[in-house]
Amino acid sequence: MVTREENELLCRVTGDAPMGKMLRQHYWLPAILSVRVRKGEAPVRVKLFGQNFVAFRGADGNVGFLDEACPHRGASLALARVEDCSLRCLFHGWKISSAGEVLEVPNEPNNPKEFAKTVKVKHYPVREGAGLIWVWLGEGEAPPCCDFEWMDLPPEQVYAAGIELNANWLQGVEATIDSSHVALLHTSWTSNSATDFGATRENTAVTYEFDKKAYGFRAAALRSTRDGSCIARVTEFVMPYYGLIAPIFSGPNQDRTAIIAVPIDDENLIQWYIYYNPEKPVDSWRRTQRANQWPMAGGLPGDKSTNWGQNRQIMDAGNNTGFFEIVLEDFVVMVSMGPIVDRSQEYLCSADQAIVRVRRQLLEEVKAFMAGKTPKSAQCETMSYRDIRAVGGRLASASEDWRQIAR
């Protein structure tokens, strides 16, 4: 069981909260869609870990990522003019480059060039990949950016979508690695599917097995079926906020999904989905469907007073949840828990083993960080993420080893 004190340690990420400091210092994260930051156009506000930033794209095409507040008097740089590869604050005309250098201080009468050298501006390393701008928010030298296989795929083989939700970041992580809900929450979708994903409805009682890895763990959700075979869906948990989900269809060349729960502040997150295929273009129909149906930055349709747009009429007609889109089911139950779940009040069962392991690993890592140690999962000089793939398939029997399923 998680105590209230441990729950606070797990969930709080703003200010000097140890978890937030650890995540900022040791891990890169996706911040914003690349297409939202256009060359020469207005800077875009981004909020992460309770801090306010701006992202902009200069004339050279490179992205700058700065604190939103101008270092002079704190005016918002979201209002700034984009000039070449710099921002010019509207208030007093200070010009700041994407590298965080103050280039001009037009209101300083005494040797402005020398004065400009004394001003420190917070700017942050960025990298683009999978249609996203990734950023590192720590102090000192940035670690290498994560080298997942989706980072260097061409645009036709990868795309990203995200939604802002009124829930703590850990709720997003836990929703991602919990396989036991698939056959229950998503009944309306599994009942219409002839895939192994659909066949999870044959047995809602999940048995878990795990492989511990340097980056986190592999969680195999195993379901015995009436014909004696066993359905295995293997989720990859990659510290601290990645979940890689098994494809709906078994076999090679399948579209794949990675989900990343990024903290906006203590009570809000962005749930990013990366859809990718290392071998061929991703399914164009699914891509269009996501673009048309997801409310993205606007959040969920409706609010608590309307049960987030739940439609009881379609429930009466046979839909299990009253939601038209499978991912909305995940989002709504996550938000319905409240902004921060009091995990000390839960009654967990054996199907929650993956949840328990995530919490345990995060607690171990953040306590080590508080003791001045680098988290094991952040010691990336000897670690590659490129070959991490979630898999699924049907085994001949429950006694077969799920590790034989090829990645």
mmCIF file of C-alpha atoms in Angstrom:
data_model
loop_
_atom_site.group_PDB
_atom_site.id
_atom_site.type_symbol
_atom_site.label_atom_id
_atom_site.label_comp_id
_atom_site.label_asym_id
_atom_site.label_seq_id
_atom_site.Cartn_x
_atom_site.Cartn_y
_atom_site.Cartn_z
ATOM 1 C CA MET A 1 0.000 0.000 0.000
ATOM 2 C CA VAL A 2 1.152 3.535 -0.749
ATOM 3 C CA THR A 3 1.085 5.856 2.246
ATOM 4 C CA ARG A 4 -0.184 9.413 1.950
ATOM 5 C CA GLU A 5 3.384 10.656 2.348
ATOM 6 C CA GLU A 6 4.591 8.378 -0.452
ATOM 7 C CA ASN A 7 1.671 9.457 -2.608
ATOM 8 C CA GLU A 8 2.712 13.081 -2.193
ATOM 9 C CA LEU A 9 6.272 12.157 -3.117
ATOM 10 C CA LEU A 10 5.086 10.331 -6.236
ATOM 11 C CA CYS A 11 2.644 12.958 -7.456
ATOM 12 C CA ARG A 12 4.044 16.403 -6.680
ATOM 13 C CA VAL A 13 6.241 17.787 -9.466
ATOM 14 C CA THR A 14 6.200 21.580 -9.144
ATOM 15 C CA GLY A 15 8.689 23.853 -7.419
ATOM 16 C CA ASP A 16 11.217 21.973 -5.293
ATOM 17 C CA ALA A 17 9.228 18.718 -5.177
ATOM 18 C CA PRO A 18 11.832 15.909 -5.441
ATOM 19 C CA MET A 19 9.964 14.002 -8.147
ATOM 20 C CA GLY A 20 9.745 17.055 -10.381
ATOM 21 C CA LYS A 21 13.393 17.889 -9.835
ATOM 22 C CA MET A 22 14.396 14.326 -10.714
ATOM 23 C CA LEU A 23 12.284 14.227 -13.882
ATOM 24 C CA ARG A 24 13.582 17.598 -15.075
ATOM 25 C CA GLN A 25 17.204 16.792 -14.340
ATOM 26 C CA HIS A 26 17.529 13.316 -15.800
ATOM 27 C CA TYR A 27 14.940 12.836 -18.545
ATOM 28 C CA TRP A 28 13.942 14.461 -21.814
ATOM 29 C CA LEU A 29 10.246 14.920 -22.523
ATOM 30 C CA PRO A 30 7.966 15.828 -25.427
ATOM 31 C CA ALA A 31 6.743 19.400 -25.016
ATOM 32 C CA ILE A 32 4.705 20.460 -28.059
ATOM 33 C CA LEU A 33 3.801 19.405 -31.592
ATOM 34 C CA SER A 34 6.386 20.590 -34.104
ATOM 35 C CA VAL A 35 3.701 21.896 -36.468
ATOM 36 C CA ARG A 36 2.476 24.348 -33.831
ATOM 37 C CA VAL A 37 5.819 26.165 -33.814
ATOM 38 C CA ARG A 38 6.138 27.780 -37.234
ATOM 39 C CA LYS A 39 9.059 29.703 -38.680
ATOM 40 C CA GLY A 40 8.819 33.407 -37.914
ATOM 41 C CA GLU A 41 5.369 33.148 -36.321
ATOM 42 C CA ALA A 42 4.304 34.035 -32.777
ATOM 43 C CA PRO A 43 5.977 32.191 -29.887
ATOM 44 C CA VAL A 44 3.848 29.439 -28.373
ATOM 45 C CA ARG A 45 3.263 29.132 -24.638
ATOM 46 C CA VAL A 46 4.151 25.800 -23.032
ATOM 47 C CA LYS A 47 3.567 24.878 -19.392
ATOM 48 C CA LEU A 48 5.514 22.012 -17.830
ATOM 49 C CA PHE A 49 6.064 21.171 -14.145
ATOM 50 C CA GLY A 50 4.183 24.333 -13.171
ATOM 51 C CA GLN A 51 6.669 26.523 -15.085
ATOM 52 C CA ASN A 52 5.834 28.753 -18.058
ATOM 53 C CA PHE A 53 7.924 28.639 -21.234
ATOM 54 C CA VAL A 54 7.761 29.801 -24.837
ATOM 55 C CA ALA A 55 8.814 27.917 -27.943
ATOM 56 C CA PHE A 56 9.564 29.679 -31.237
ATOM 57 C CA ARG A 57 11.147 28.844 -34.569
ATOM 58 C CA GLY A 58 13.692 31.236 -36.006
ATOM 59 C CA ALA A 59 14.510 32.073 -39.597
ATOM 60 C CA ASP A 60 17.012 29.202 -39.715
ATOM 61 C CA GLY A 61 14.279 26.715 -38.811
ATOM 62 C CA ASN A 62 15.730 25.919 -35.416
ATOM 63 C CA VAL A 63 13.566 25.997 -32.289
ATOM 64 C CA GLY A 64 14.260 28.155 -29.270
ATOM 65 C CA PHE A 65 12.824 27.185 -25.878
ATOM 66 C CA LEU A 66 12.994 29.882 -23.187
ATOM 67 C CA ASP A 67 11.373 30.867 -19.915
ATOM 68 C CA GLU A 68 8.276 32.890 -20.770
ATOM 69 C CA ALA A 69 9.227 35.819 -18.515
ATOM 70 C CA CYS A 70 11.646 38.332 -19.989
ATOM 71 C CA PRO A 71 14.710 38.528 -17.702
ATOM 72 C CA HIS A 72 14.355 42.334 -17.533
ATOM 73 C CA ARG A 73 10.961 42.953 -15.918
ATOM 74 C CA GLY A 74 9.092 39.702 -16.446
ATOM 75 C CA ALA A 75 6.903 40.672 -19.399
ATOM 76 C CA SER A 76 5.675 37.687 -21.384
ATOM 77 C CA LEU A 77 7.880 36.692 -24.304
ATOM 78 C CA ALA A 78 4.794 35.113 -25.878
ATOM 79 C CA LEU A 79 4.071 38.717 -26.934
ATOM 80 C CA ALA A 80 7.541 39.178 -28.405
ATOM 81 C CA ARG A 81 8.437 39.889 -32.006
ATOM 82 C CA VAL A 82 10.345 37.095 -33.754
ATOM 83 C CA GLU A 83 13.372 38.639 -35.453
ATOM 84 C CA ASP A 84 15.688 36.318 -37.353
ATOM 85 C CA CYS A 85 16.529 33.693 -34.710
ATOM 86 C CA SER A 86 15.677 35.821 -31.689
ATOM 87 C CA LEU A 87 12.822 37.287 -29.679
ATOM 88 C CA ARG A 88 12.445 41.015 -29.060
ATOM 89 C CA CYS A 89 10.471 41.828 -25.923
ATOM 90 C CA LEU A 90 7.786 44.426 -26.580
ATOM 91 C CA PHE A 91 8.202 46.167 -23.232
ATOM 92 C CA HIS A 92 11.724 47.631 -23.559
ATOM 93 C CA GLY A 93 13.018 46.035 -26.750
ATOM 94 C CA TRP A 94 15.458 43.570 -25.242
ATOM 95 C CA LYS A 95 16.511 41.065 -27.918
ATOM 96 C CA ILE A 96 17.210 37.500 -26.839
ATOM 97 C CA SER A 97 18.553 34.734 -29.067
ATOM 98 C CA SER A 98 17.351 31.127 -29.164
ATOM 99 C CA ALA A 99 20.646 30.249 -27.440
ATOM 100 C CA GLY A 100 19.728 32.467 -24.490
ATOM 101 C CA GLU A 101 22.075 35.339 -25.311
ATOM 102 C CA VAL A 102 20.941 38.929 -24.757
ATOM 103 C CA LEU A 103 21.883 40.622 -28.016
ATOM 104 C CA GLU A 104 20.465 44.112 -27.564
ATOM 105 C CA VAL A 105 19.453 46.262 -24.583
ATOM 106 C CA PRO A 106 18.233 49.483 -26.234
ATOM 107 C CA ASN A 107 17.219 51.209 -22.989
ATOM 108 C CA GLU A 108 20.647 50.823 -21.312
ATOM 109 C CA PRO A 109 22.759 54.013 -21.764
ATOM 110 C CA ASN A 110 26.021 52.739 -20.243
ATOM 111 C CA ASN A 111 27.909 50.274 -22.425
ATOM 112 C CA PRO A 112 24.850 48.129 -23.333
ATOM 113 C CA LYS A 113 26.920 45.390 -24.992
ATOM 114 C CA GLU A 114 28.896 44.703 -21.834
ATOM 115 C CA PHE A 115 25.756 44.933 -19.711
ATOM 116 C CA ALA A 116 24.013 42.385 -21.972
ATOM 117 C CA LYS A 117 26.763 39.855 -21.262
ATOM 118 C CA THR A 118 25.912 39.932 -17.548
ATOM 119 C CA VAL A 119 22.268 38.947 -18.041
ATOM 120 C CA LYS A 120 21.478 35.265 -17.651
ATOM 121 C CA VAL A 121 18.565 33.877 -19.642
ATOM 122 C CA LYS A 122 17.201 30.390 -19.073
ATOM 123 C CA HIS A 123 17.122 28.474 -22.334
ATOM 124 C CA TYR A 124 16.776 24.755 -22.827
ATOM 125 C CA PRO A 125 18.138 22.141 -25.259
ATOM 126 C CA VAL A 126 15.623 20.817 -27.764
ATOM 127 C CA ARG A 127 15.423 18.069 -30.350
ATOM 128 C CA GLU A 128 12.710 17.247 -32.862
ATOM 129 C CA GLY A 129 11.457 13.749 -33.530
ATOM 130 C CA ALA A 130 8.171 11.915 -34.159
ATOM 131 C CA GLY A 131 6.498 15.224 -34.986
ATOM 132 C CA LEU A 132 7.264 16.585 -31.519
ATOM 133 C CA ILE A 133 9.649 19.076 -29.956
ATOM 134 C CA TRP A 134 11.491 17.407 -27.085
ATOM 135 C CA VAL A 135 13.131 19.423 -24.333
ATOM 136 C CA TRP A 136 15.466 18.906 -21.394
ATOM 137 C CA LEU A 137 14.720 21.157 -18.403
ATOM 138 C CA GLY A 138 17.612 20.291 -16.089
ATOM 139 C CA GLU A 139 20.711 22.112 -14.886
ATOM 140 C CA GLY A 140 24.212 21.686 -16.308
ATOM 141 C CA GLU A 141 25.018 19.435 -19.248
ATOM 142 C CA ALA A 142 22.099 17.686 -20.921
ATOM 143 C CA PRO A 143 22.112 13.880 -21.119
ATOM 144 C CA PRO A 144 21.727 12.285 -24.563
ATOM 145 C CA CYS A 145 18.184 12.470 -25.870
ATOM 146 C CA CYS A 146 16.297 9.166 -25.823
ATOM 147 C CA ASP A 147 16.996 7.170 -28.999
ATOM 148 C CA PHE A 148 13.649 5.395 -29.413
ATOM 149 C CA GLU A 149 13.139 3.955 -32.887
ATOM 150 C CA TRP A 150 10.380 6.468 -33.646
ATOM 151 C CA MET A 151 12.654 9.493 -33.231
ATOM 152 C CA ASP A 152 14.202 9.294 -36.712
ATOM 153 C CA LEU A 153 11.337 7.882 -38.759
ATOM 154 C CA PRO A 154 10.088 9.867 -41.781
ATOM 155 C CA PRO A 155 6.775 11.751 -41.340
ATOM 156 C CA GLU A 156 4.707 9.163 -43.209
ATOM 157 C CA GLN A 157 5.760 6.502 -40.684
ATOM 158 C CA VAL A 158 5.083 8.358 -37.443
ATOM 159 C CA TYR A 159 2.725 10.937 -36.004
ATOM 160 C CA ALA A 160 1.839 12.248 -32.569
ATOM 161 C CA ALA A 161 -1.344 13.377 -30.871
ATOM 162 C CA GLY A 162 -1.907 14.687 -27.372
ATOM 163 C CA ILE A 163 -4.595 15.811 -24.992
ATOM 164 C CA GLU A 164 -4.512 17.933 -21.843
ATOM 165 C CA LEU A 165 -6.256 16.273 -18.913
ATOM 166 C CA ASN A 166 -7.153 17.399 -15.407
ATOM 167 C CA ALA A 167 -5.301 14.569 -13.688
ATOM 168 C CA ASN A 168 -1.927 14.022 -12.089
ATOM 169 C CA TRP A 169 0.839 12.686 -14.322
ATOM 170 C CA LEU A 170 1.042 9.375 -12.420
ATOM 171 C CA GLN A 171 -2.593 8.632 -13.231
ATOM 172 C CA GLY A 172 -1.595 8.870 -16.879
ATOM 173 C CA VAL A 173 1.301 6.459 -16.405
ATOM 174 C CA GLU A 174 -0.815 3.949 -14.507
ATOM 175 C CA ALA A 175 -3.589 4.014 -17.106
ATOM 176 C CA THR A 176 -1.005 3.165 -19.731
ATOM 177 C CA ILE A 177 0.518 0.095 -18.093
ATOM 178 C CA ASP A 178 -2.730 -1.384 -16.738
ATOM 179 C CA SER A 179 -3.687 -4.226 -19.106
ATOM 180 C CA SER A 180 -6.379 -5.715 -16.883
ATOM 181 C CA HIS A 181 -8.906 -3.035 -17.864
ATOM 182 C CA VAL A 182 -8.732 -3.789 -21.597
ATOM 183 C CA ALA A 183 -11.365 -6.537 -21.664
ATOM 184 C CA LEU A 184 -13.625 -4.656 -19.232
ATOM 185 C CA LEU A 185 -13.554 -0.937 -19.940
ATOM 186 C CA HIS A 186 -13.163 -1.488 -23.688
ATOM 187 C CA THR A 187 -15.767 -4.246 -24.058
ATOM 188 C CA SER A 188 -17.542 -2.497 -26.923
ATOM 189 C CA TRP A 189 -14.342 -2.463 -28.949
ATOM 190 C CA THR A 190 -13.052 -5.935 -28.114
ATOM 191 C CA SER A 191 -16.442 -7.530 -28.884
ATOM 192 C CA ASN A 192 -16.260 -6.239 -32.453
ATOM 193 C CA SER A 193 -12.678 -7.302 -33.040
ATOM 194 C CA ALA A 194 -11.477 -10.658 -34.353
ATOM 195 C CA THR A 195 -7.904 -9.921 -33.253
ATOM 196 C CA ASP A 196 -6.062 -11.225 -30.201
ATOM 197 C CA PHE A 197 -6.807 -7.828 -28.689
ATOM 198 C CA GLY A 198 -10.496 -8.617 -29.136
ATOM 199 C CA ALA A 199 -10.031 -12.108 -27.738
ATOM 200 C CA THR A 200 -9.026 -10.657 -24.354
ATOM 201 C CA ARG A 201 -12.764 -10.625 -23.594
ATOM 202 C CA GLU A 202 -12.645 -14.436 -23.311
ATOM 203 C CA ASN A 203 -10.929 -14.145 -19.939
ATOM 204 C CA THR A 204 -11.039 -10.958 -17.893
ATOM 205 C CA ALA A 205 -8.872 -12.410 -15.096
ATOM 206 C CA VAL A 206 -5.267 -11.483 -15.903
ATOM 207 C CA THR A 207 -2.133 -13.238 -14.699
ATOM 208 C CA TYR A 208 1.035 -11.148 -14.785
ATOM 209 C CA GLU A 209 4.662 -12.061 -15.295
ATOM 210 C CA PHE A 210 7.541 -9.568 -15.412
ATOM 211 C CA ASP A 211 11.045 -9.059 -16.703
ATOM 212 C CA LYS A 212 13.002 -6.354 -14.927
ATOM 213 C CA LYS A 213 15.073 -4.172 -17.240
ATOM 214 C CA ALA A 214 17.559 -1.343 -16.755
ATOM 215 C CA TYR A 215 15.011 1.033 -18.301
ATOM 216 C CA GLY A 216 12.011 -0.267 -16.308
ATOM 217 C CA PHE A 217 10.274 -3.586 -16.926
ATOM 218 C CA ARG A 218 8.338 -5.767 -19.335
ATOM 219 C CA ALA A 219 4.867 -6.685 -18.088
ATOM 220 C CA ALA A 220 3.203 -9.703 -19.698
ATOM 221 C CA ALA A 221 -0.563 -9.837 -19.204
ATOM 222 C CA LEU A 222 -1.525 -13.475 -19.750
ATOM 223 C CA ARG A 223 -5.041 -14.792 -20.391
ATOM 224 C CA SER A 224 -5.841 -18.472 -20.789
ATOM 225 C CA THR A 225 -8.579 -19.154 -23.338
ATOM 226 C CA ARG A 226 -11.200 -21.882 -23.742
ATOM 227 C CA ASP A 227 -9.200 -23.700 -26.426
ATOM 228 C CA GLY A 228 -6.197 -24.026 -24.117
ATOM 229 C CA SER A 229 -4.109 -21.320 -25.753
ATOM 230 C CA CYS A 230 -2.866 -18.220 -23.969
ATOM 231 C CA ILE A 231 -3.129 -14.606 -25.096
ATOM 232 C CA ALA A 232 -0.062 -12.571 -24.134
ATOM 233 C CA ARG A 233 0.063 -8.794 -24.310
ATOM 234 C CA VAL A 234 3.444 -7.448 -23.256
ATOM 235 C CA THR A 235 3.610 -3.805 -22.223
ATOM 236 C CA GLU A 236 6.951 -2.060 -21.877
ATOM 237 C CA PHE A 237 7.280 0.421 -19.015
ATOM 238 C CA VAL A 238 10.203 2.751 -19.674
ATOM 239 C CA MET A 239 11.093 5.055 -16.814
ATOM 240 C CA PRO A 240 9.768 7.458 -15.918
ATOM 241 C CA TYR A 241 6.628 8.083 -18.011
ATOM 242 C CA TYR A 242 6.628 5.892 -21.142
ATOM 243 C CA GLY A 243 4.306 2.999 -21.888
ATOM 244 C CA LEU A 244 4.717 0.994 -25.098
ATOM 245 C CA ILE A 245 1.548 -0.907 -25.952
ATOM 246 C CA ALA A 246 1.255 -4.196 -27.839
ATOM 247 C CA PRO A 247 -0.186 -3.867 -31.356
ATOM 248 C CA ILE A 248 -3.813 -4.842 -31.906
ATOM 249 C CA PHE A 249 -2.748 -7.369 -34.563
ATOM 250 C CA SER A 250 -0.069 -10.006 -34.062
ATOM 251 C CA GLY A 251 2.788 -10.447 -36.482
ATOM 252 C CA PRO A 252 5.365 -8.210 -38.192
ATOM 253 C CA ASN A 253 4.937 -4.785 -39.795
ATOM 254 C CA GLN A 254 2.209 -3.635 -37.394
ATOM 255 C CA ASP A 255 1.513 -0.041 -36.381
ATOM 256 C CA ARG A 256 2.769 0.564 -32.851
ATOM 257 C CA THR A 257 1.830 2.882 -30.008
ATOM 258 C CA ALA A 258 3.828 4.674 -27.348
ATOM 259 C CA ILE A 259 2.087 6.711 -24.636
ATOM 260 C CA ILE A 260 3.847 9.373 -22.572
ATOM 261 C CA ALA A 261 2.370 11.077 -19.507
ATOM 262 C CA VAL A 262 3.963 14.528 -19.212
ATOM 263 C CA PRO A 263 3.297 16.730 -16.159
ATOM 264 C CA ILE A 264 1.850 20.194 -16.787
ATOM 265 C CA ASP A 265 1.657 20.767 -13.043
ATOM 266 C CA ASP A 266 0.593 18.780 -9.977
ATOM 267 C CA GLU A 267 -2.993 18.391 -11.160
ATOM 268 C CA ASN A 268 -2.758 18.365 -14.967
ATOM 269 C CA LEU A 269 -0.914 16.413 -17.634
ATOM 270 C CA ILE A 270 -0.527 16.025 -21.371
ATOM 271 C CA GLN A 271 -1.115 12.461 -22.466
ATOM 272 C CA TRP A 272 0.930 12.073 -25.652
ATOM 273 C CA TYR A 273 0.330 9.239 -28.103
ATOM 274 C CA ILE A 274 2.958 8.375 -30.699
ATOM 275 C CA TYR A 275 1.732 6.114 -33.501
ATOM 276 C CA TYR A 276 4.512 4.689 -35.631
ATOM 277 C CA ASN A 277 5.581 1.904 -37.934
ATOM 278 C CA PRO A 278 9.289 1.176 -38.446
ATOM 279 C CA GLU A 279 8.676 -0.745 -41.687
ATOM 280 C CA LYS A 280 6.023 1.165 -43.650
ATOM 281 C CA PRO A 281 3.679 4.192 -43.587
ATOM 282 C CA VAL A 282 1.221 4.214 -40.706
ATOM 283 C CA ASP A 283 -2.440 3.438 -41.348
ATOM 284 C CA SER A 284 -3.844 6.567 -43.031
ATOM 285 C CA TRP A 285 -7.415 5.867 -41.909
ATOM 286 C CA ARG A 286 -6.408 5.625 -38.273
ATOM 287 C CA ARG A 287 -4.340 8.800 -38.612
ATOM 288 C CA THR A 288 -7.313 10.717 -40.021
ATOM 289 C CA GLN A 289 -9.640 9.282 -37.385
ATOM 290 C CA ARG A 290 -7.417 10.477 -34.552
ATOM 291 C CA ALA A 291 -7.044 13.937 -36.083
ATOM 292 C CA ASN A 292 -10.820 14.317 -36.467
ATOM 293 C CA GLN A 293 -11.976 12.858 -33.154
ATOM 294 C CA TRP A 294 -9.469 13.959 -30.542
ATOM 295 C CA PRO A 295 -10.184 17.288 -28.845
ATOM 296 C CA MET A 296 -6.437 17.700 -28.068
ATOM 297 C CA ALA A 297 -5.557 20.894 -26.224
ATOM 298 C CA GLY A 298 -9.232 21.668 -25.703
ATOM 299 C CA GLY A 299 -9.448 18.730 -23.323
ATOM 300 C CA LEU A 300 -12.383 16.379 -22.934
ATOM 301 C CA PRO A 301 -15.861 17.179 -24.227
ATOM 302 C CA GLY A 302 -17.934 18.471 -21.329
ATOM 303 C CA ASP A 303 -16.940 18.243 -17.678
ATOM 304 C CA LYS A 304 -17.912 16.478 -14.459
ATOM 305 C CA SER A 305 -21.413 17.978 -14.553
ATOM 306 C CA THR A 306 -22.078 16.268 -17.904
ATOM 307 C CA ASN A 307 -19.991 13.149 -17.190
ATOM 308 C CA TRP A 308 -17.556 14.389 -19.830
ATOM 309 C CA GLY A 309 -20.008 13.948 -22.677
ATOM 310 C CA GLN A 310 -21.161 10.441 -21.791
ATOM 311 C CA ASN A 311 -24.062 9.397 -24.015
ATOM 312 C CA ARG A 312 -26.551 7.203 -22.159
ATOM 313 C CA GLN A 313 -28.600 6.654 -25.293
ATOM 314 C CA ILE A 314 -25.846 4.699 -26.990
ATOM 315 C CA MET A 315 -25.335 2.816 -23.724
ATOM 316 C CA ASP A 316 -29.000 1.768 -23.872
ATOM 317 C CA ALA A 317 -28.363 0.659 -27.462
ATOM 318 C CA GLY A 318 -25.505 -1.605 -26.396
ATOM 319 C CA ASN A 319 -22.397 0.562 -26.081
ATOM 320 C CA ASN A 320 -20.625 -0.351 -22.842
ATOM 321 C CA THR A 321 -19.475 3.095 -21.710
ATOM 322 C CA GLY A 322 -21.384 5.752 -23.635
ATOM 323 C CA PHE A 323 -18.272 7.069 -25.405
ATOM 324 C CA PHE A 324 -17.694 7.012 -29.145
ATOM 325 C CA GLU A 325 -13.911 6.670 -29.069
ATOM 326 C CA ILE A 326 -11.850 4.029 -27.281
ATOM 327 C CA VAL A 327 -9.194 6.416 -25.971
ATOM 328 C CA LEU A 328 -11.870 8.703 -24.502
ATOM 329 C CA GLU A 329 -12.854 5.827 -22.229
ATOM 330 C CA ASP A 330 -9.328 5.818 -20.809
ATOM 331 C CA PHE A 331 -9.232 9.601 -20.475
ATOM 332 C CA VAL A 332 -12.590 9.911 -18.734
ATOM 333 C CA VAL A 333 -12.005 7.257 -16.086
ATOM 334 C CA MET A 334 -8.602 8.786 -15.386
ATOM 335 C CA VAL A 335 -10.034 12.265 -14.876
ATOM 336 C CA SER A 336 -13.008 10.926 -12.901
ATOM 337 C CA MET A 337 -10.623 9.886 -10.109
ATOM 338 C CA GLY A 338 -9.971 13.542 -9.298
ATOM 339 C CA PRO A 339 -6.813 15.581 -9.899
ATOM 340 C CA ILE A 340 -4.725 13.574 -7.430
ATOM 341 C CA VAL A 341 -5.830 10.121 -6.292
ATOM 342 C CA ASP A 342 -5.342 9.281 -2.606
ATOM 343 C CA ARG A 343 -3.683 5.906 -3.179
ATOM 344 C CA SER A 344 -3.668 5.143 0.553
ATOM 345 C CA GLN A 345 -7.405 4.449 0.233
ATOM 346 C CA GLU A 346 -7.195 1.856 -2.560
ATOM 347 C CA TYR A 347 -7.927 -1.872 -2.383
ATOM 348 C CA LEU A 348 -5.554 -3.395 -4.917
ATOM 349 C CA CYS A 349 -5.822 -6.939 -6.261
ATOM 350 C CA SER A 350 -3.357 -9.312 -7.933
ATOM 351 C CA ALA A 351 -4.273 -7.859 -11.344
ATOM 352 C CA ASP A 352 -2.663 -4.583 -10.197
ATOM 353 C CA GLN A 353 0.874 -5.943 -10.033
ATOM 354 C CA ALA A 354 2.086 -3.699 -12.863
ATOM 355 C CA ILE A 355 0.696 -0.664 -11.031
ATOM 356 C CA VAL A 356 2.498 -1.702 -7.850
ATOM 357 C CA ARG A 357 5.774 -2.152 -9.705
ATOM 358 C CA VAL A 358 5.593 1.264 -11.343
ATOM 359 C CA ARG A 359 5.035 2.955 -7.994
ATOM 360 C CA ARG A 360 7.763 0.941 -6.307
ATOM 361 C CA GLN A 361 10.311 1.738 -8.996
ATOM 362 C CA LEU A 362 9.479 5.437 -9.041
ATOM 363 C CA LEU A 363 9.743 5.595 -5.251
ATOM 364 C CA GLU A 364 13.094 3.790 -5.280
ATOM 365 C CA GLU A 365 14.460 6.113 -7.946
ATOM 366 C CA VAL A 366 13.263 9.362 -6.378
ATOM 367 C CA LYS A 367 14.562 8.359 -2.942
ATOM 368 C CA ALA A 368 17.940 7.573 -4.497
ATOM 369 C CA PHE A 369 17.848 10.974 -6.223
ATOM 370 C CA MET A 370 17.103 12.658 -2.885
ATOM 371 C CA ALA A 371 20.202 10.910 -1.529
ATOM 372 C CA GLY A 372 22.311 12.462 -4.284
ATOM 373 C CA LYS A 373 22.411 9.475 -6.624
ATOM 374 C CA THR A 374 21.650 9.308 -10.343
ATOM 375 C CA PRO A 375 18.553 7.152 -10.959
ATOM 376 C CA LYS A 376 19.526 3.759 -12.404
ATOM 377 C CA SER A 377 17.162 4.248 -15.321
ATOM 378 C CA ALA A 378 18.862 7.540 -16.183
ATOM 379 C CA GLN A 379 22.339 6.077 -16.493
ATOM 380 C CA CYS A 380 21.887 6.149 -20.241
ATOM 381 C CA GLU A 381 25.527 6.079 -21.319
ATOM 382 C CA THR A 382 25.225 2.275 -21.374
ATOM 383 C CA MET A 383 21.576 2.092 -22.396
ATOM 384 C CA SER A 384 19.775 2.128 -25.728
ATOM 385 C CA TYR A 385 16.026 2.426 -26.178
ATOM 386 C CA ARG A 386 16.054 1.692 -29.897
ATOM 387 C CA ASP A 387 15.172 -2.007 -29.665
ATOM 388 C CA ILE A 388 12.395 -1.690 -27.080
ATOM 389 C CA ARG A 389 9.134 -2.922 -28.596
ATOM 390 C CA ALA A 390 5.881 -4.030 -27.030
ATOM 391 C CA VAL A 391 4.578 -7.305 -28.441
ATOM 392 C CA GLY A 392 1.502 -9.465 -28.356
ATOM 393 C CA GLY A 393 0.522 -12.889 -29.560
ATOM 394 C CA ARG A 394 -1.174 -16.165 -28.865
ATOM 395 C CA LEU A 395 0.823 -18.955 -27.230
ATOM 396 C CA ALA A 396 -0.098 -22.608 -27.712
ATOM 397 C CA SER A 397 -0.555 -22.983 -23.962
ATOM 398 C CA ALA A 398 -0.124 -21.042 -20.730
ATOM 399 C CA SER A 399 3.042 -23.050 -20.008
ATOM 400 C CA GLU A 400 4.871 -21.551 -22.989
ATOM 401 C CA ASP A 401 7.301 -18.714 -22.353
ATOM 402 C CA TRP A 402 5.923 -15.355 -23.569
ATOM 403 C CA ARG A 403 9.498 -14.127 -24.023
ATOM 404 C CA GLN A 404 9.678 -16.167 -27.224
ATOM 405 C CA ILE A 405 7.366 -13.695 -28.975
ATOM 406 C CA ALA A 406 9.641 -11.855 -31.399
ATOM 407 C CA ARG A 407 9.973 -8.100 -31.058
#
